[in-house]
Coordinates of C-alpha atoms in Angstrom, one line a residue:
X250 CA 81.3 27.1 103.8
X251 CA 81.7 28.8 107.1
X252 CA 85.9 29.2 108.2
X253 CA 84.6 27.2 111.7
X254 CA 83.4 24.2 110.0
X255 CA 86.4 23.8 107.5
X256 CA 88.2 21.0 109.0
X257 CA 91.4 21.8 110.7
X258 CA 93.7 21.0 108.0
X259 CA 92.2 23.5 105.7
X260 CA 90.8 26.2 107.7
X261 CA 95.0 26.5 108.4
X262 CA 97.7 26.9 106.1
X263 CA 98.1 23.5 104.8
X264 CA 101.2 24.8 103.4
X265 CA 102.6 25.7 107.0
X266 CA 101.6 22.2 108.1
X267 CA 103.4 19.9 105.2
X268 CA 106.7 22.5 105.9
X269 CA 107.0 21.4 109.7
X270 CA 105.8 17.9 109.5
X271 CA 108.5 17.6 107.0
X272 CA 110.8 18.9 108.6
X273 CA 110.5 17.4 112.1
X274 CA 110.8 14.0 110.4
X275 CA 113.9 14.9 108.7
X276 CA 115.2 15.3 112.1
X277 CA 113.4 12.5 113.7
X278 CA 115.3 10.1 110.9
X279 CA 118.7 12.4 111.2
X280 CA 118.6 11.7 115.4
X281 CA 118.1 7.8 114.5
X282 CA 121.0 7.9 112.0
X283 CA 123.3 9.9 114.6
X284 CA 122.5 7.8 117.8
X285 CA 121.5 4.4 116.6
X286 CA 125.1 2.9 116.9
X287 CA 125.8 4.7 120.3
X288 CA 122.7 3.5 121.8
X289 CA 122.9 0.1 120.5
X290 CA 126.3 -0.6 122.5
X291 CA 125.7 1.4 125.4
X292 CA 123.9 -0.1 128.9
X293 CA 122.8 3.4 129.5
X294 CA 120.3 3.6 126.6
X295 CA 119.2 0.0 127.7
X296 CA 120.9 -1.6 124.1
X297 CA 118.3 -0.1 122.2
X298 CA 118.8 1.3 118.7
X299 CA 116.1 3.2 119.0
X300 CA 115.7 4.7 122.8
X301 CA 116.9 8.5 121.2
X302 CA 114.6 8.8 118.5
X303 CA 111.7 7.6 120.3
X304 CA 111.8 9.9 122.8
X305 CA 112.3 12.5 120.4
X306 CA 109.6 11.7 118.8
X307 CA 107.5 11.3 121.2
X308 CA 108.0 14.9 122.3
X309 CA 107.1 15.8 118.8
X310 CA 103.8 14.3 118.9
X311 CA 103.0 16.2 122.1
X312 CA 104.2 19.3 120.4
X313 CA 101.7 18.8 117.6
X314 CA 99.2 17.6 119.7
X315 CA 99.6 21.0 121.5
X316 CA 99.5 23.2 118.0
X317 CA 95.6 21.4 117.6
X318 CA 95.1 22.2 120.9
X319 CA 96.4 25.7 121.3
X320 CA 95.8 27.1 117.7
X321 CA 92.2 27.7 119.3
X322 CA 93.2 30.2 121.7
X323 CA 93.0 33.6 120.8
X324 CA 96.6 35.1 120.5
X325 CA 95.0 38.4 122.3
X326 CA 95.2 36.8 125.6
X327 CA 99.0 36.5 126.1
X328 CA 98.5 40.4 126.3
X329 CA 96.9 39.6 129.7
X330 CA 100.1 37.2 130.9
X331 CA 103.0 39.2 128.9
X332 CA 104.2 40.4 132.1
X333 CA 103.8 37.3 134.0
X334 CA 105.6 35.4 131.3
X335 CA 108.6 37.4 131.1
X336 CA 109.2 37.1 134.9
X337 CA 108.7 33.6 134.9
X338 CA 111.2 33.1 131.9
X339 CA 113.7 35.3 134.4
X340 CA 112.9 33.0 137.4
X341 CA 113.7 30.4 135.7
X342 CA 116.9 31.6 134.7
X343 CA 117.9 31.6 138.7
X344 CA 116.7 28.2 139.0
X345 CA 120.2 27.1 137.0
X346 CA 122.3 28.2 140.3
X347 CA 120.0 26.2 142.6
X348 CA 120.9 22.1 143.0
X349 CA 118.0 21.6 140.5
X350 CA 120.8 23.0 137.8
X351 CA 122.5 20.5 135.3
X352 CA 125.7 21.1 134.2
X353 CA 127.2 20.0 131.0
X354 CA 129.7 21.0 128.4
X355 CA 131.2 24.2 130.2
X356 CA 127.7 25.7 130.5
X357 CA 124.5 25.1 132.8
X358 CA 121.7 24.9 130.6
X359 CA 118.7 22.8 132.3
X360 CA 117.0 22.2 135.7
X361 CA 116.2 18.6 136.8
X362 CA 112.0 18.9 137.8
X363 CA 110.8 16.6 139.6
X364 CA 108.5 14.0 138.3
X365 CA 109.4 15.8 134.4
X366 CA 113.3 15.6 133.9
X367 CA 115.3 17.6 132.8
X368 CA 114.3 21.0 130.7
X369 CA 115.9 23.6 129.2
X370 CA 115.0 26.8 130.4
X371 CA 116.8 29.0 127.8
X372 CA 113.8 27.9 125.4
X373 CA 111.1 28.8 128.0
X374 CA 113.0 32.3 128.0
X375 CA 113.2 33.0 124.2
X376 CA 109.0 32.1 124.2
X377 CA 108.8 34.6 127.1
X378 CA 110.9 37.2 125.6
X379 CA 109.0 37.2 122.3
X380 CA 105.7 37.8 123.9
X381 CA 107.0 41.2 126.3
X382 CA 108.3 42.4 123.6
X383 CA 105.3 41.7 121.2
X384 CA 103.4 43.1 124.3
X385 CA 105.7 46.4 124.8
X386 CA 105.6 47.4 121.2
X387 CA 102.0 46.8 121.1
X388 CA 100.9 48.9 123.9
X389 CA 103.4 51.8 122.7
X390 CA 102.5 51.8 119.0
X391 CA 101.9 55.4 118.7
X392 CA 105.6 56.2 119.8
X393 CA 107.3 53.5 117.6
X394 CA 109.4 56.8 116.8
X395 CA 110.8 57.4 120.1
X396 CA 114.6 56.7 120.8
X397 CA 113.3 55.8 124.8
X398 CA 110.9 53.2 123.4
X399 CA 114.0 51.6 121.6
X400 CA 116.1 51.6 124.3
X401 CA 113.2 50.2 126.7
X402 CA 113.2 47.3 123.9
X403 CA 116.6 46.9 124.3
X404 CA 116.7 46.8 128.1
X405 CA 113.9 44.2 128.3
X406 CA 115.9 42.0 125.7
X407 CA 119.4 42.3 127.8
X408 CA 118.0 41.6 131.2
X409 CA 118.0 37.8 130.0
X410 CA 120.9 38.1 128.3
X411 CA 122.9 39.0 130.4
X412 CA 121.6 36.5 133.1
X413 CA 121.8 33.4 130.4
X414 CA 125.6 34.7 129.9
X415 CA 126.3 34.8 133.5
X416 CA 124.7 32.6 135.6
X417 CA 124.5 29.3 132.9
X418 CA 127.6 30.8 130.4
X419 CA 125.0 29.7 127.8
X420 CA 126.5 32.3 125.0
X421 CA 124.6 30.8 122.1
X422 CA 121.7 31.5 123.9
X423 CA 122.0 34.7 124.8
X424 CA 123.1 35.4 121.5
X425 CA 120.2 34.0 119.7
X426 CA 117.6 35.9 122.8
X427 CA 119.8 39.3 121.9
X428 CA 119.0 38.9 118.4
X429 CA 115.4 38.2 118.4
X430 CA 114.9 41.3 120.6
X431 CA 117.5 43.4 118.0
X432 CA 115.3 42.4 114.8
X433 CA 111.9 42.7 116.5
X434 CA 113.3 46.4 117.8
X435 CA 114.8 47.3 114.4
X436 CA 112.0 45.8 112.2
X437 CA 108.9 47.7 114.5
X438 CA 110.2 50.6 115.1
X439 CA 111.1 54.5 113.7
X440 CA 115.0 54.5 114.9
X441 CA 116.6 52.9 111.8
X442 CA 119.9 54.8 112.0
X443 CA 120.4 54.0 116.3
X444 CA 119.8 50.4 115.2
X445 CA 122.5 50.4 112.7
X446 CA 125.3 52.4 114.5
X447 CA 124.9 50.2 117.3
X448 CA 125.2 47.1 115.2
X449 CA 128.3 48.5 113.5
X450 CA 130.1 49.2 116.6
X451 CA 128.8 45.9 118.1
X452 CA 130.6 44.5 114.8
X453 CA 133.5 46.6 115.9
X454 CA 134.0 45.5 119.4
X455 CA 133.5 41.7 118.4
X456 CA 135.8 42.3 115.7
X457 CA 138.6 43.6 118.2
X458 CA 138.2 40.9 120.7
X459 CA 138.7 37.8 117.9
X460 CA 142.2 39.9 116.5
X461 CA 143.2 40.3 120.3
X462 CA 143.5 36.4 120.3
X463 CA 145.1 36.2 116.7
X464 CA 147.5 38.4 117.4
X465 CA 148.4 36.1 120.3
X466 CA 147.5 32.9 119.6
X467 CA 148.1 30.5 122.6
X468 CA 150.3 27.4 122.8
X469 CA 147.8 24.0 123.5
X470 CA 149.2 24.2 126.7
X471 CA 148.1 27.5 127.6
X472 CA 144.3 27.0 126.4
X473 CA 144.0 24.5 128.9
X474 CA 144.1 27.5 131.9
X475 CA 142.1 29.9 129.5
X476 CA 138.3 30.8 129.6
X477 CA 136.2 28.3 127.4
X478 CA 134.9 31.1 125.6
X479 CA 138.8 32.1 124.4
X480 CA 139.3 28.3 123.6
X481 CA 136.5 28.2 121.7
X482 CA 137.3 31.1 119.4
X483 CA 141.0 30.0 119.4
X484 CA 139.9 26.8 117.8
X485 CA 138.1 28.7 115.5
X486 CA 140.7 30.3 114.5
X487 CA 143.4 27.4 114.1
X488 CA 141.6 24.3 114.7
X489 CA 144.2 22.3 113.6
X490 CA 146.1 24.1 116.4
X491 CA 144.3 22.6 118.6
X492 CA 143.1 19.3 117.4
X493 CA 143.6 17.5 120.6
X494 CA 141.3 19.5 122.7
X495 CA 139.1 22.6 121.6
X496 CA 139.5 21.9 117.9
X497 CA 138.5 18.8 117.7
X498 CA 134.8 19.4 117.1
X499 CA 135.4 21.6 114.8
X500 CA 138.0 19.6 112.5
X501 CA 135.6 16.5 113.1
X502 CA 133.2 18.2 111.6
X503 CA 134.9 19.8 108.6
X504 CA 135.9 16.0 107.7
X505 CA 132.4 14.9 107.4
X506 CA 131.4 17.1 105.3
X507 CA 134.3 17.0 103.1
X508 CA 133.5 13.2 103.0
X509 CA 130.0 13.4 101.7
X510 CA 130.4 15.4 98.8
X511 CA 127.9 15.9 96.3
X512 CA 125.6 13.0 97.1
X513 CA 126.7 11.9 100.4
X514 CA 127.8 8.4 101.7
X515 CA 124.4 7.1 102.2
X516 CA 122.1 6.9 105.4
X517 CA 123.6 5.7 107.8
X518 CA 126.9 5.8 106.5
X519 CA 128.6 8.1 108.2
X520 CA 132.1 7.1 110.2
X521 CA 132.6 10.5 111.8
X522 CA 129.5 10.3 113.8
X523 CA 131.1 6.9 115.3
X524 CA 132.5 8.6 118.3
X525 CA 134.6 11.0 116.0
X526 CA 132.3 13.9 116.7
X527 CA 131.2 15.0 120.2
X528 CA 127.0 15.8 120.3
X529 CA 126.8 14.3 116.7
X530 CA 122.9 14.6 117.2
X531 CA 123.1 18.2 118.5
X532 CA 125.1 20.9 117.5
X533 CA 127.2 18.9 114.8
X534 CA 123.8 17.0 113.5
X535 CA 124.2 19.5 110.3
X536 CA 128.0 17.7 110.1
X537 CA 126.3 14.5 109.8
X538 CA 123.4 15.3 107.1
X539 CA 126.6 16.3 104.8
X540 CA 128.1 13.0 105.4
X541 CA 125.6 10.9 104.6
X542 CA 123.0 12.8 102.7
X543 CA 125.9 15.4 100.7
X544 CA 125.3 18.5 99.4
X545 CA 122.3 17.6 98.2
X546 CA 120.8 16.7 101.3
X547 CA 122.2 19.2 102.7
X548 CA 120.3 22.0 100.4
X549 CA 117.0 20.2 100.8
X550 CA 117.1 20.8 104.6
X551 CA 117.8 24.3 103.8
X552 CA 114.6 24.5 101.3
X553 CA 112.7 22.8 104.0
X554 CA 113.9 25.8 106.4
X555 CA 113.5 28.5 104.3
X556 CA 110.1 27.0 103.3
X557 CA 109.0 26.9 106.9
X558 CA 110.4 30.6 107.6
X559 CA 108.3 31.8 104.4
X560 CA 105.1 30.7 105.0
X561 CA 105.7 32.2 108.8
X562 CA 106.4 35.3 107.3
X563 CA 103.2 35.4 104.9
X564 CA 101.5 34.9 108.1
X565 CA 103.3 37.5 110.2
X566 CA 102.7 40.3 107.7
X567 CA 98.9 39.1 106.9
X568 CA 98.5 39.0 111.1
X569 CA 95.1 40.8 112.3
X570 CA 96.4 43.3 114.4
X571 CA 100.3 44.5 115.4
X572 CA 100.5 42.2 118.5
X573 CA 100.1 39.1 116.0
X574 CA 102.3 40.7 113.6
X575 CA 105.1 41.1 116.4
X576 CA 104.1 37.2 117.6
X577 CA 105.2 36.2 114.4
X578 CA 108.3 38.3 113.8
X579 CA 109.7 36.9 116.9
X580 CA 109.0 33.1 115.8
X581 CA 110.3 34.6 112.4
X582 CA 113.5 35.8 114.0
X583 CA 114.2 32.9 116.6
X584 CA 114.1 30.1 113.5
X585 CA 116.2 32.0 111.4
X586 CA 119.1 33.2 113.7
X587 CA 119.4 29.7 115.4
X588 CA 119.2 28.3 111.9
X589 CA 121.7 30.5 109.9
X590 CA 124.0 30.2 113.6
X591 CA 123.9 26.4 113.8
X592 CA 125.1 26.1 110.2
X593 CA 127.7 28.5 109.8
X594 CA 129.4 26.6 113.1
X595 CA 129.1 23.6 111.1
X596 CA 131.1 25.1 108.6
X597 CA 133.2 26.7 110.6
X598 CA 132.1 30.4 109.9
X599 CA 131.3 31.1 113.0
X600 CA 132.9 29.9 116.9
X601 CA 131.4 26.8 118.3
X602 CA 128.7 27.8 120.2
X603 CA 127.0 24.8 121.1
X604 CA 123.7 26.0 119.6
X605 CA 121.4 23.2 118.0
X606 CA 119.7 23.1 114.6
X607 CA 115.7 23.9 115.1
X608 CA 113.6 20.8 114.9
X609 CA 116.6 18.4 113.7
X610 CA 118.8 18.4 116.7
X611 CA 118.2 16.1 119.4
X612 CA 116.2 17.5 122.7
X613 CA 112.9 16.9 124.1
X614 CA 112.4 20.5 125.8
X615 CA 114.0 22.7 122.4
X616 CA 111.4 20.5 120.1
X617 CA 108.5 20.7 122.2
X618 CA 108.7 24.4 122.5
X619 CA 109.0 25.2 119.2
X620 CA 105.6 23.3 118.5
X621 CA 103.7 23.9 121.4
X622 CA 105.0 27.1 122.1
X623 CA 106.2 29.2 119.0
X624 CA 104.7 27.2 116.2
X625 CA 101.1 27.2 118.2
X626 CA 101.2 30.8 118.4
X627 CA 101.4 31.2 114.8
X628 CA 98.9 29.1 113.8
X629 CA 96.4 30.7 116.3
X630 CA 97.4 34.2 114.4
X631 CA 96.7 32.4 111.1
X632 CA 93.6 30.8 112.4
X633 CA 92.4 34.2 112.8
X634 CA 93.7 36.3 109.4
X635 CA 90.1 35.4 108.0
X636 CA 88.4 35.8 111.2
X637 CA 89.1 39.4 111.4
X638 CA 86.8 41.3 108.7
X639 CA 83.8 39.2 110.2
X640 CA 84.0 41.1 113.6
X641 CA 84.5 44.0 111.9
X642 CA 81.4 44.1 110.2
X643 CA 79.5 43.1 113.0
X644 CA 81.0 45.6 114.7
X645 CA 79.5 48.1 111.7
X646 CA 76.2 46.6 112.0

């Protein structure tokens, strides 16, 4: 049978499919067990139980909707918009210091459209980002050697950076849009040993910075007049410290997990969640799967992660050509530093950052750009693995 008329579901990975339709209604259930309470007693969400998850999942369905939709296009032709792409992601970045900029938490992260809502433009960025850089190291592939082709990587990954630190102190963000451009650099191109003394004095610096606040630990009082960021890695480092302000999240969390054990309290049976833990369906959601769901739960999610991030890989390396292979590194990259980030600040291995867990965290614009955007674009490279030889030989004929 022709690839064309193999129905959609097995011309693609079906694999790839189960994966994230798994793992969006693992989230989809998580968001209903983390806000059903809140929005049940609270006039803002209309008493409804289920007002959260409902909108979440409706922005899931119009992600999918927009993988069968998209997973048609040809790839290729973001070649043609790379450069439009990656200043729209920038402009958008502005857009946070105009009155259309929503503040929350210590950092601006979203602009208020008109007639849409509210969407978070670091996630437009990261798409952006991915394709210049897939684009850049695709049009310079015969000088993957050169130290200048590095550093312009490296230049075209900070420039958004830098303006997601500074203008929406979004540093989860700009950490995660940092780290997809240092894989995709280190992973495509011929400067192995620049990559790795830069990370090692990165390491360095970062490593200064935390023992300048050990060795110096402030009183409670005098976080209050420090820099979020300082609080937040004070915390860190003594949450108990500072249990009445910056470490409470982080000791909040700690407790659920210690509560859930092996096997977990049961759905719906977590107390911290209860108020106890600020953005229980965002950053902390990880918090609450250990509660109720335990270890076990817990590991399963991972599985369905790891799952998801394999079968992406097996299509980034079988990708036709070096753009698609870049496409998917980037996709590759994103999911698995948000992933690994988000977790490690649920156990308290790393400063709370305020970053959410891909697909399970609650948040309409993060969900729908992960399927519409990112997840689209690799199954319109995997559409095409099979494609490839038949133009080939054509080509030959």
């Amino acid at each position: 049978m022709n690839r064309r008329e193999t129905p959609i579901i097995v011309r693609n990975n079906y694999m790839l499919w189960i994966a994230l339709v798994f793992l969006c209604a693992y989230g989809a259930m998580m968001v209903f067990s983390a806000t059903s309470y809140q929005c049940g007693i609270s006039e803002k969400y209309n008493f409804d139980t289920f007002y959260l998850v409902k909108r979440q999942i409706m922005f899931m369905g119009a992600g999918f909707v927009g993988i069968l939709v998209l997973q048609f296009m040809d790839y290729r032709i973001l070649k043609h918009f790379a450069v439009l792409l990656y200043l729209s992601g920038i402009l958008s970045i502005f857009l946070l210091k105009t009155p259309l900029g929503v503040s929350a938490n210590g950092a601006t992260r979203w602009v208020n459209l008109p007639g849409i809502g509210q969407f978070q433009v670091s996630e437009w960025v990261k798409i952006c980002v991915i394709v210049f850089l897939a684009y850049l190291i695709d049009r310079n592939k015969q000088h993957l050697g050169s130290v200048k082709l590095t550093i312009y990587l490296w230049i075209a990954g900070a420039i958004p950076t830098a303006l997601l630190f500074e203008l929406s102190n979004d540093l989860s963000s700009s950490a995660v849009v940092l780290g997809i451009c240092f894989i995709m650099s280190f992973i495509s191109t011929k400067t192995e040993k620049l990559h790795i003394a830069v990370f090692l004095a990165a390491i360095l610096v970062v490593a200064m910075y935390v023992w300048s606040i050990w060795s110096d630990m402030p009183t409670a009082e005098e976080l209050q007049d420090m820099s979020f960021r300082v609080g937040r890695i004070a915390a860190w480092l003594d949450p108990e410290r500072y249990a009445a302000n910056q470490g409470h999240q982080t000791l909040q969390g700690l407790y659920a997990i210690g509560r859930g054990g092996v096997f977990g309290k049961g759905l719906g049976g977590s107390i911290q969640k209860l108020g106890q833990i600020p953005e229980a369906e965002n950053d902390m959601i990880f918090s609450v799967i250990c509660e109720e769901l335990g270890i076990i739960g817990a590991l399963v999610l991972i599985y369905l992660f790891g799952y998801l991030i394999y079968q992406i890989a097996r299509v980034m390396v079988s990708a036709p050509d070096l753009f698609g292979g870049m496409l998917g590194l980037g996709v590759f990259a994103h999911l698995t530093l948000q992933a690994i980030f988000n977790i490690c600040v649920n156990l308290a291995l790393l400063p709370n950052t305020g970053i959410p867990l891909p697909f399970i965290s609650y948040g309409g614009t993060a969900v729908f750009c992960l399927l519409a955007g990112e997840m689209a674009i690799v199954f319109s490279i995997e559409h095409r693995i099979g494609e490839e030889p038949v133009r080939r030989s054509r080509k030959r004929a």
